């Protein structure tokens, strides 16, 4: 295969296990092709230190066979591109939260400026036969900006978050511009069939695109291939971590500590899409309805800090803290706290042991592109005595993980009953469900995801010459 160039908002050194499964999976292909990974350095340069909008210094680092190239952002670019448009408009709207979107026009200007900056800095580093894979909502117009500079390479895009139905998408000022930008790609991938269907209905109704069959759509003088490529995890890596000494030690420590109770676990970035307050309400409802669970069930909720400079995030933090406090205040005993809540990031090596020691995982987002925690929990279980996954039907993962206990997280009573059912489930049923879920996550693991997307991209129609991309 030609050299792979990956572009995403943040880059990670694929050699470090803390980087996570995605970096490891992309790292394999990047390594094998002597690839390049391009993104923001994470550094913000204040105006007083010379940070100017639309400009940024490049840093280059070699990580094994992979070249990591990162770019600093000025304070103004960071605030409008990252906090303002990406996380203040696209994230909430794509998660169906129009009420949380802040449609300020300066934000979109910053979003365009940073995508142009990325294109300008990346363009000189590209070779004619590169395969370029761009990730996520921060960089939707990047291919269009690269095409405007004359790039004719195959370019693919993968959206890690959901794509909402056309009427919700249409609430974004300039939504037609965003979707038109997707036609600069050769392949556009979504997490689920539902997201893919939303794309199809949007381009048909709003862009009057012509359906060429096999997922191909034609509009704006261009053809794009669209499809669902549900992301997976590196299952074997996770099974290995759960069985490694640190994983076992963590699991045994948790089991010793909670020997008289069943553990429930939740691991999420602290984000309003994850449905954390609703989860706490459902857990409280379960304690209220089923007094026999008092003293016998403890929920460990890890909420790792995330995007603390966006105001909707501090609201969710206060709501969650107050709910956990009131559950412990109302139900706790001298020797039992129903909820252990941690607003902290836990080391990655400790997660598999924590998952394995838990009888139930609560993965109940209000909306999620996929949700990898659901798959990590399954991979970490003891197949002879596995825990039960309670999963929101609104996570992309629910399309694949049909044998989980699927819940509607807005239905507090229904979710409370499902949690109770999970705590009671006999071992034969747990084993049968786990076996079949493991088959699915093994078949559609992160390597399948990577290979099937890149295979589609390599086989996609080559760029048409003579129809230059008109600047957006
Ligand atoms: C986006 C989409 C889609 C969490 N807390 C800690 C920690 N984590 C790790 C988990 C998991 C990852 O972060 C979270 O992945 P999710 O998929 O659950 O969610 P998002 O971060 O919102 O990711 C999502 C994903 O992209 C991939 O396409 O599935 O729908 O929203 O790996 O384990 N890791 C460590 N400490 C923590 O405290 N080390």
Coordinates of C-alpha atoms and ligand atoms in Angstrom, one line a residue:
X1 CA 0.0 0.0 0.0
X2 CA 1.1 3.6 -0.6
X3 CA 2.1 5.7 2.4
X4 CA -0.8 6.4 4.8
X5 CA -1.2 10.0 6.1
X6 CA -3.6 10.3 9.1
X7 CA -4.9 13.7 10.1
X8 CA -6.8 14.2 13.4
X9 CA -7.2 16.9 15.9
X10 CA -4.8 15.2 18.4
X11 CA -2.0 12.8 17.6
X12 CA -0.5 10.1 19.8
X13 CA 2.7 8.1 19.8
X14 CA 1.5 4.7 18.7
X15 CA 4.4 3.0 20.6
X16 CA 3.0 4.1 24.0
X17 CA 0.2 1.8 25.3
X18 CA -1.4 4.7 27.1
X19 CA -2.2 6.0 23.7
X20 CA -5.1 3.6 23.4
X21 CA -6.4 1.1 20.9
X22 CA -7.1 3.5 18.1
X23 CA -3.5 4.8 18.1
X24 CA -2.2 1.3 18.2
X25 CA -4.4 0.2 15.3
X26 CA -3.5 3.2 13.1
X27 CA 0.1 2.8 14.3
X28 CA 0.3 -0.6 12.7
X29 CA -0.6 0.7 9.2
X30 CA 1.3 3.9 9.7
X31 CA 4.4 1.9 10.7
X32 CA 4.1 -0.5 7.8
X33 CA 3.8 2.2 5.2
X34 CA 6.3 4.6 6.8
X35 CA 3.4 6.9 7.4
X36 CA 2.8 10.4 8.7
X37 CA 0.4 11.5 11.4
X38 CA -0.6 15.2 11.4
X39 CA -2.5 17.2 14.0
X40 CA -2.6 19.9 16.7
X41 CA 0.3 19.8 19.2
X42 CA -2.0 20.6 22.1
X43 CA -0.1 23.9 22.6
X44 CA -1.9 27.2 22.7
X45 CA 0.3 30.3 22.0
X46 CA -1.0 33.5 23.7
X47 CA -1.1 36.7 21.7
X48 CA 1.5 38.2 24.0
X49 CA 3.9 35.4 23.0
X50 CA 3.4 36.0 19.3
X51 CA 0.4 33.7 18.7
X52 CA -1.3 35.0 15.5
X53 CA -4.6 33.7 14.1
X54 CA -4.1 31.5 11.0
X55 CA -0.5 30.8 11.9
X56 CA 1.3 28.1 13.9
X57 CA 4.7 26.5 14.3
X58 CA 5.3 22.9 13.2
X59 CA 7.0 20.3 15.3
X60 CA 8.3 17.0 13.8
X61 CA 9.1 13.9 15.7
X62 CA 10.0 10.3 14.6
X63 CA 8.2 7.6 16.5
X64 CA 9.5 4.3 15.1
X65 CA 8.5 4.1 11.5
X66 CA 5.9 6.9 11.9
X67 CA 6.5 10.6 11.5
X68 CA 4.5 12.7 13.9
X69 CA 4.0 16.3 12.7
X70 CA 2.1 18.7 15.0
X71 CA 1.1 22.3 14.8
X72 CA 0.6 24.9 17.6
X73 CA -2.5 27.1 17.6
X74 CA -2.8 30.7 18.6
X75 CA -5.2 31.5 21.5
X76 CA -7.7 33.1 19.1
X77 CA -7.7 30.1 16.8
X78 CA -8.0 27.6 19.6
X79 CA -10.9 29.4 21.2
X80 CA -12.9 29.7 18.0
X81 CA -12.0 26.5 16.2
X82 CA -11.7 24.1 19.1
X83 CA -13.8 25.4 22.0
X84 CA -16.2 27.6 19.9
X85 CA -17.2 25.7 16.7
X86 CA -16.0 22.1 17.2
X87 CA -17.1 21.7 20.8
X88 CA -19.7 24.5 21.1
X89 CA -21.6 23.9 17.8
X90 CA -20.8 20.6 16.1
X91 CA -20.4 18.4 19.2
X92 CA -23.8 19.4 20.8
X93 CA -25.8 19.4 17.5
X94 CA -24.4 16.1 16.3
X95 CA -25.4 14.7 19.7
X96 CA -28.9 16.1 19.2
X97 CA -28.4 18.9 21.8
X98 CA -29.6 22.0 20.0
X99 CA -30.2 23.6 23.3
X100 CA -26.5 23.6 24.2
X101 CA -25.2 25.0 20.8
X102 CA -23.7 28.5 20.6
X103 CA -24.0 29.6 17.0
X104 CA -21.7 32.6 17.1
X105 CA -20.5 33.6 13.7
X106 CA -16.9 34.3 14.8
X107 CA -16.6 30.6 15.7
X108 CA -17.2 29.4 12.2
X109 CA -14.6 31.9 10.8
X110 CA -12.1 30.4 13.2
X111 CA -13.1 26.8 12.2
X112 CA -12.5 27.7 8.5
X113 CA -9.3 29.5 9.3
X114 CA -7.8 26.6 11.2
X115 CA -8.8 24.0 8.5
X116 CA -7.1 26.3 5.9
X117 CA -4.0 26.5 8.2
X118 CA -3.9 22.7 8.5
X119 CA -4.2 22.4 4.7
X120 CA -1.5 24.9 4.0
X121 CA 0.9 23.2 6.4
X122 CA 0.1 19.7 5.4
X123 CA 0.2 20.2 1.6
X124 CA 4.0 20.6 1.2
X125 CA 4.5 17.3 3.2
X126 CA 2.3 15.2 0.8
X127 CA 3.4 12.9 -1.9
X128 CA 1.3 12.3 -5.1
X129 CA 0.5 8.7 -4.2
X130 CA -0.3 9.1 -0.5
X131 CA -3.6 7.8 0.9
X132 CA -5.0 10.4 3.3
X133 CA -7.4 9.6 6.2
X134 CA -8.9 12.5 8.0
X135 CA -10.7 12.0 11.3
X136 CA -13.6 13.6 13.0
X137 CA -15.8 16.7 13.3
X138 CA -12.9 19.2 13.8
X139 CA -11.7 18.7 10.3
X140 CA -14.8 18.2 8.0
X141 CA -13.7 20.9 5.5
X142 CA -10.0 19.8 5.4
X143 CA -10.3 17.8 2.2
X144 CA -12.0 20.7 0.4
X145 CA -9.2 23.0 1.5
X146 CA -6.6 20.5 0.3
X147 CA -8.4 20.1 -3.1
X148 CA -8.4 23.9 -3.4
X149 CA -4.6 23.7 -3.2
X150 CA -4.5 21.1 -6.0
X151 CA -4.4 17.8 -4.0
X152 CA -5.7 14.9 -6.1
X153 CA -4.8 12.1 -3.7
X154 CA -7.5 9.7 -2.4
X155 CA -8.9 11.2 0.8
X156 CA -11.2 9.5 3.3
X157 CA -13.1 10.9 6.2
X158 CA -14.3 9.1 9.3
X159 CA -16.9 10.7 11.7
X160 CA -16.4 9.3 15.2
X161 CA -19.5 11.0 16.6
X162 CA -23.2 10.5 15.4
X163 CA -24.7 12.3 12.4
X164 CA -28.1 13.5 13.3
X165 CA -31.2 13.5 11.1
X166 CA -31.5 16.2 8.4
X167 CA -33.8 18.5 10.4
X168 CA -31.4 18.7 13.3
X169 CA -28.4 19.1 11.1
X170 CA -30.3 22.0 9.3
X171 CA -30.3 23.9 12.6
X172 CA -26.6 24.7 12.0
X173 CA -26.2 28.0 10.1
X174 CA -24.2 27.0 7.0
X175 CA -25.1 23.3 7.3
X176 CA -25.2 23.0 3.4
X177 CA -21.6 24.2 3.4
X178 CA -20.5 21.5 5.8
X179 CA -22.2 18.7 3.9
X180 CA -20.9 20.0 0.6
X181 CA -17.4 19.8 2.1
X182 CA -17.9 16.0 2.5
X183 CA -18.1 15.7 -1.3
X184 CA -14.4 16.6 -1.5
X185 CA -13.7 13.2 0.0
X186 CA -13.6 9.9 -1.9
X187 CA -14.9 7.9 1.0
X188 CA -17.0 9.1 4.0
X189 CA -17.4 6.6 6.9
X190 CA -19.9 6.6 9.8
X191 CA -20.2 4.6 13.0
X192 CA -23.6 3.1 12.4
X193 CA -26.2 2.3 9.8
X194 CA -28.4 4.9 11.4
X195 CA -25.8 7.7 10.9
X196 CA -25.2 6.5 7.3
X197 CA -29.0 6.6 6.7
X198 CA -29.1 10.2 8.0
X199 CA -26.4 11.2 5.6
X200 CA -28.3 9.6 2.7
X201 CA -31.6 11.3 3.5
X202 CA -29.8 14.7 3.9
X203 CA -27.9 14.6 0.6
X204 CA -30.9 13.3 -1.3
X205 CA -33.3 15.9 0.1
X206 CA -31.1 18.9 0.7
X207 CA -28.3 18.5 -1.9
X208 CA -30.4 16.7 -4.5
X209 CA -27.6 14.2 -4.9
X210 CA -28.0 11.4 -7.3
X211 CA -27.9 7.9 -5.9
X212 CA -25.5 5.9 -8.0
X213 CA -26.0 2.7 -5.9
X214 CA -23.5 0.8 -3.7
X215 CA -23.3 3.7 -1.3
X216 CA -22.1 6.2 -4.0
X217 CA -23.6 9.6 -4.3
X218 CA -23.1 12.3 -7.0
X219 CA -23.5 16.0 -6.4
X220 CA -21.4 19.2 -7.0
X221 CA -19.7 17.4 -9.9
X222 CA -18.2 14.9 -7.6
X223 CA -18.8 11.3 -6.5
X224 CA -18.5 10.2 -2.8
X225 CA -18.7 6.7 -1.4
X226 CA -20.5 6.6 2.0
X227 CA -20.9 3.7 4.4
X228 CA -21.0 2.5 8.0
X229 CA -17.7 1.2 9.5
X230 CA -18.4 0.6 13.2
X231 CA -15.2 1.1 15.1
X232 CA -13.9 -1.7 17.4
X233 CA -11.3 -2.2 20.0
X234 CA -8.1 -4.2 20.0
X235 CA -9.8 -7.2 21.7
X236 CA -6.7 -9.3 22.1
X237 CA -4.7 -6.4 23.6
X238 CA -7.5 -5.9 26.1
X239 CA -7.8 -9.6 27.0
X240 CA -4.0 -9.5 27.5
X241 CA -4.2 -6.4 29.7
X242 CA -6.9 -8.1 31.9
X243 CA -4.6 -11.2 32.3
X244 CA -1.4 -9.3 32.8
X245 CA 0.0 -9.0 36.4
X246 CA -1.2 -5.4 36.8
X247 CA -4.7 -6.3 35.6
X248 CA -5.0 -9.4 37.8
X249 CA -3.6 -7.5 40.8
X250 CA -6.1 -4.6 40.3
X251 CA -9.0 -7.1 39.9
X252 CA -8.0 -9.0 43.1
X253 CA -7.6 -5.8 45.1
X254 CA -11.1 -4.6 44.0
X255 CA -12.6 -8.0 44.9
X256 CA -10.9 -8.0 48.3
X257 CA -12.1 -4.5 49.0
X258 CA -15.7 -5.2 47.9
X259 CA -15.9 -8.9 49.0
X260 CA -19.4 -8.4 50.5
X261 CA -20.8 -6.4 47.6
X262 CA -21.4 -6.6 43.9
X263 CA -19.6 -3.9 41.9
X264 CA -21.2 -1.8 39.2
X265 CA -18.9 0.3 37.0
X266 CA -19.2 3.3 34.8
X267 CA -16.2 4.8 33.0
X268 CA -16.8 8.0 30.9
X269 CA -15.3 11.3 30.0
X270 CA -17.4 13.8 31.9
X271 CA -19.6 14.8 29.0
X272 CA -23.3 15.7 28.8
X273 CA -23.7 13.1 26.0
X274 CA -22.9 10.3 28.4
X275 CA -26.1 10.5 30.4
X276 CA -24.4 10.5 33.8
X277 CA -27.1 12.3 35.8
X278 CA -29.8 10.0 34.3
X279 CA -27.6 7.0 35.2
X280 CA -27.4 8.2 38.9
X281 CA -31.2 8.7 39.0
X282 CA -31.7 5.2 37.7
X283 CA -29.3 3.8 40.3
X284 CA -31.1 5.7 43.0
X285 CA -34.5 4.4 41.7
X286 CA -33.1 0.9 41.9
X287 CA -32.1 1.4 45.5
X288 CA -35.5 2.8 46.3
X289 CA -37.4 -0.1 44.5
X290 CA -35.2 -3.0 45.6
X291 CA -34.2 -2.5 49.3
X292 CA -32.4 -5.9 49.2
X293 CA -29.7 -4.2 47.1
X294 CA -28.8 -1.9 50.0
X295 CA -25.3 -2.8 51.3
X296 CA -24.9 -5.4 48.5
X297 CA -24.3 -3.1 45.5
X298 CA -21.7 -0.3 45.0
X299 CA -21.4 1.8 41.9
X300 CA -17.9 3.0 41.0
X301 CA -18.2 5.9 38.6
X302 CA -15.1 7.3 36.9
X303 CA -15.7 10.6 35.1
X304 CA -12.5 11.7 33.6
X305 CA -12.1 15.5 33.2
X306 CA -12.8 16.7 29.7
X307 CA -13.1 20.1 27.9
X308 CA -13.3 22.1 31.1
X309 CA -13.1 25.4 29.2
X310 CA -16.6 24.8 27.7
X311 CA -19.3 26.0 30.1
X312 CA -21.8 23.1 29.5
X313 CA -19.2 20.9 31.1
X314 CA -19.0 22.7 34.4
X315 CA -22.8 22.5 34.7
X316 CA -22.8 18.7 34.3
X317 CA -20.0 18.4 36.8
X318 CA -22.0 20.2 39.5
X319 CA -25.2 18.2 38.7
X320 CA -23.3 14.9 39.0
X321 CA -21.6 15.9 42.2
X322 CA -24.8 16.9 43.8
X323 CA -26.6 13.7 42.8
X324 CA -23.8 11.4 44.1
X325 CA -23.8 13.4 47.3
X326 CA -27.5 13.1 47.8
X327 CA -27.6 9.3 47.0
X328 CA -24.8 8.7 49.6
X329 CA -26.5 11.0 52.0
X330 CA -29.9 9.4 51.7
X331 CA -28.9 5.7 51.4
X332 CA -25.4 5.4 52.8
X333 CA -24.6 3.6 56.0
X334 CA -21.5 3.8 58.3
X335 CA -20.1 0.7 56.4
X336 CA -21.5 1.2 52.9
X337 CA -21.4 4.1 50.4
X338 CA -23.6 3.3 47.4
X339 CA -21.7 5.5 45.0
X340 CA -17.9 6.0 44.7
X341 CA -17.5 8.9 42.3
X342 CA -14.1 10.0 40.9
X343 CA -13.5 13.0 38.8
X344 CA -10.1 11.9 37.7
X345 CA -8.4 10.0 34.9
X346 CA -7.5 6.4 35.9
X347 CA -4.3 4.8 34.4
X348 CA -5.2 2.8 31.3
X349 CA -3.5 -0.3 32.7
X350 CA -5.9 -0.4 35.7
X351 CA -9.1 -0.3 33.7
X352 CA -9.2 -4.0 32.6
X353 CA -8.9 -5.1 36.2
X354 CA -11.6 -2.8 37.3
X355 CA -13.9 -4.0 34.6
X356 CA -13.2 -7.6 35.4
X357 CA -14.0 -7.2 39.1
X358 CA -17.3 -5.6 38.2
X359 CA -20.6 -7.6 37.9
X360 CA -22.3 -4.9 35.8
X361 CA -21.2 -2.1 33.5
X362 CA -23.5 0.9 33.1
X363 CA -22.9 2.3 29.6
X364 CA -25.9 4.6 29.2
X365 CA -25.2 7.6 27.0
X366 CA -28.0 9.7 25.7
X367 CA -26.2 9.6 22.4
X368 CA -22.9 8.2 21.4
X369 CA -21.2 7.6 18.1
X370 CA -20.1 4.1 19.1
X371 CA -18.8 3.8 22.8
X372 CA -15.7 1.8 23.2
X373 CA -16.1 1.3 27.0
X374 CA -18.9 -1.1 26.3
X375 CA -16.5 -3.3 24.2
X376 CA -13.6 -2.9 26.6
X377 CA -15.8 -4.2 29.5
X378 CA -16.8 -7.3 27.5
X379 CA -13.2 -8.0 26.5
X380 CA -12.0 -7.8 30.1
X381 CA -14.5 -10.4 31.5
X382 CA -13.8 -13.9 32.8
X383 CA -15.7 -16.0 30.2
X384 CA -16.7 -18.5 32.9
X385 CA -18.2 -15.8 35.2
X386 CA -18.8 -12.7 33.0
X387 CA -20.4 -9.5 34.1
X388 CA -23.5 -8.0 32.4
X389 CA -23.5 -5.0 30.1
X390 CA -26.3 -2.5 30.5
X391 CA -26.2 -0.5 27.3
X392 CA -28.1 2.5 26.0
X393 CA -30.0 1.9 22.8
X394 CA -28.8 5.3 21.7
X395 CA -25.1 4.3 21.7
X396 CA -23.9 3.3 18.2
X397 CA -22.6 0.1 19.8
X398 CA -26.3 -1.0 20.4
X399 CA -26.6 -1.7 16.7
X400 CA -24.0 -4.5 17.1
X401 CA -24.3 -5.6 20.7
X402 CA -27.8 -6.9 20.7
X403 CA -27.3 -9.4 23.5
X404 CA -26.5 -6.6 26.0
X405 CA -29.4 -5.4 28.2
X406 CA -30.5 -2.5 26.1
X407 CA -32.1 0.4 27.9
X408 CA -33.6 3.8 27.2
X409 CA -31.6 6.1 29.5
X410 CA -34.4 8.6 29.6
X411 CA -36.7 6.0 31.1
X412 CA -35.4 6.0 34.7
X413 CA -37.7 3.3 36.0
X414 CA -37.0 1.0 33.0
X415 CA -33.2 1.5 33.4
X416 CA -33.5 0.8 37.2
X417 CA -35.3 -2.5 36.5
X418 CA -32.6 -3.5 33.9
X419 CA -29.8 -2.7 36.4
X420 CA -31.6 -4.9 39.0
X421 CA -32.1 -7.7 36.4
X422 CA -28.4 -7.5 35.5
X423 CA -27.4 -7.9 39.2
X424 CA -29.6 -11.0 39.4
X425 CA -28.8 -12.7 36.1
X426 CA -27.9 -16.4 36.4
X427 CA -24.5 -17.5 35.3
X428 CA -25.7 -19.6 32.4
X429 CA -27.5 -16.6 30.8
X430 CA -24.5 -14.3 31.5
X431 CA -22.2 -16.8 29.8
X432 CA -24.4 -17.2 26.7
X433 CA -24.8 -13.5 26.2
X434 CA -21.1 -12.8 26.8
X435 CA -20.0 -15.5 24.3
X436 CA -22.1 -14.1 21.5
X437 CA -21.1 -10.5 22.3
X438 CA -17.4 -11.6 22.2
X439 CA -17.9 -13.2 18.8
X440 CA -19.2 -9.8 17.5
X441 CA -16.4 -7.7 19.0
X442 CA -13.7 -10.1 17.8
X443 CA -15.1 -10.2 14.3
X444 CA -15.5 -6.4 14.1
X445 CA -12.4 -5.3 16.0
X446 CA -10.3 -2.2 15.4
X447 CA -8.1 -4.0 12.8
X448 CA -11.2 -4.9 10.8
X449 CA -12.4 -1.3 11.0
X450 CA -9.0 0.1 9.8
X451 CA -8.6 -2.5 7.1
X452 CA -12.2 -2.3 5.8
X453 CA -12.1 1.5 5.6
X454 CA -8.7 1.7 3.9
X455 CA -9.7 -1.1 1.5
X456 CA -12.8 0.9 0.5
X457 CA -10.6 4.0 0.1
X458 CA -8.0 2.3 -2.0
X459 CA -10.7 0.9 -4.3
X460 CA -12.7 4.1 -4.5
X461 CA -12.9 5.9 -7.9
X462 CA -9.8 7.9 -8.6
X463 CA -10.0 11.7 -8.6
X464 CA -11.5 13.1 -11.8
X465 CA -9.1 15.4 -13.5
X466 CA -10.3 18.6 -15.2
X467 CA -13.0 19.4 -12.5
X468 CA -11.1 21.5 -10.0
X469 CA -12.7 21.9 -6.6
X470 CA -14.3 25.2 -6.3
X471 CA -13.3 26.9 -3.1
X472 CA -16.0 26.5 -0.4
Ligands
LIG1 C1 -15.5 9.3 20.6 C2 -17.0 9.1 20.4 C3 -16.5 6.7 19.9 C4 -12.3 6.9 29.7 N1 -12.0 7.3 31.0 C5 -10.7 7.0 31.2 C6 -10.2 6.4 30.0 N2 -11.2 6.4 29.1 C7 -11.1 5.8 27.8 C8 -12.0 4.5 27.6 C9 -12.2 4.5 26.1 C10 -12.1 6.0 25.7 O1 -11.5 6.7 26.8 C11 -13.5 6.6 25.6 O2 -14.0 6.2 24.4 P1 -15.6 6.2 24.1 O3 -15.8 5.5 22.8 O4 -16.3 5.6 25.2 O5 -16.0 7.8 24.0 P2 -15.4 9.2 23.5 O6 -14.2 9.6 24.2 O7 -16.5 10.1 23.6 O8 -15.0 8.9 21.9 C12 -17.4 7.6 20.7 C13 -15.1 7.0 20.0 O9 -14.8 8.4 19.7 C14 -14.2 6.2 19.0 O10 -14.6 6.3 17.7 O11 -16.7 5.4 20.3 O12 -18.8 7.4 20.5 O13 -17.8 9.9 21.3 O14 -11.1 3.8 25.5 O15 -11.3 3.4 28.1 N3 -9.0 5.9 29.9 C15 -8.2 6.1 30.9 N4 -8.5 6.6 32.1 C16 -9.8 7.1 32.3 O16 -10.2 7.6 33.3 N5 -6.9 5.6 30.8

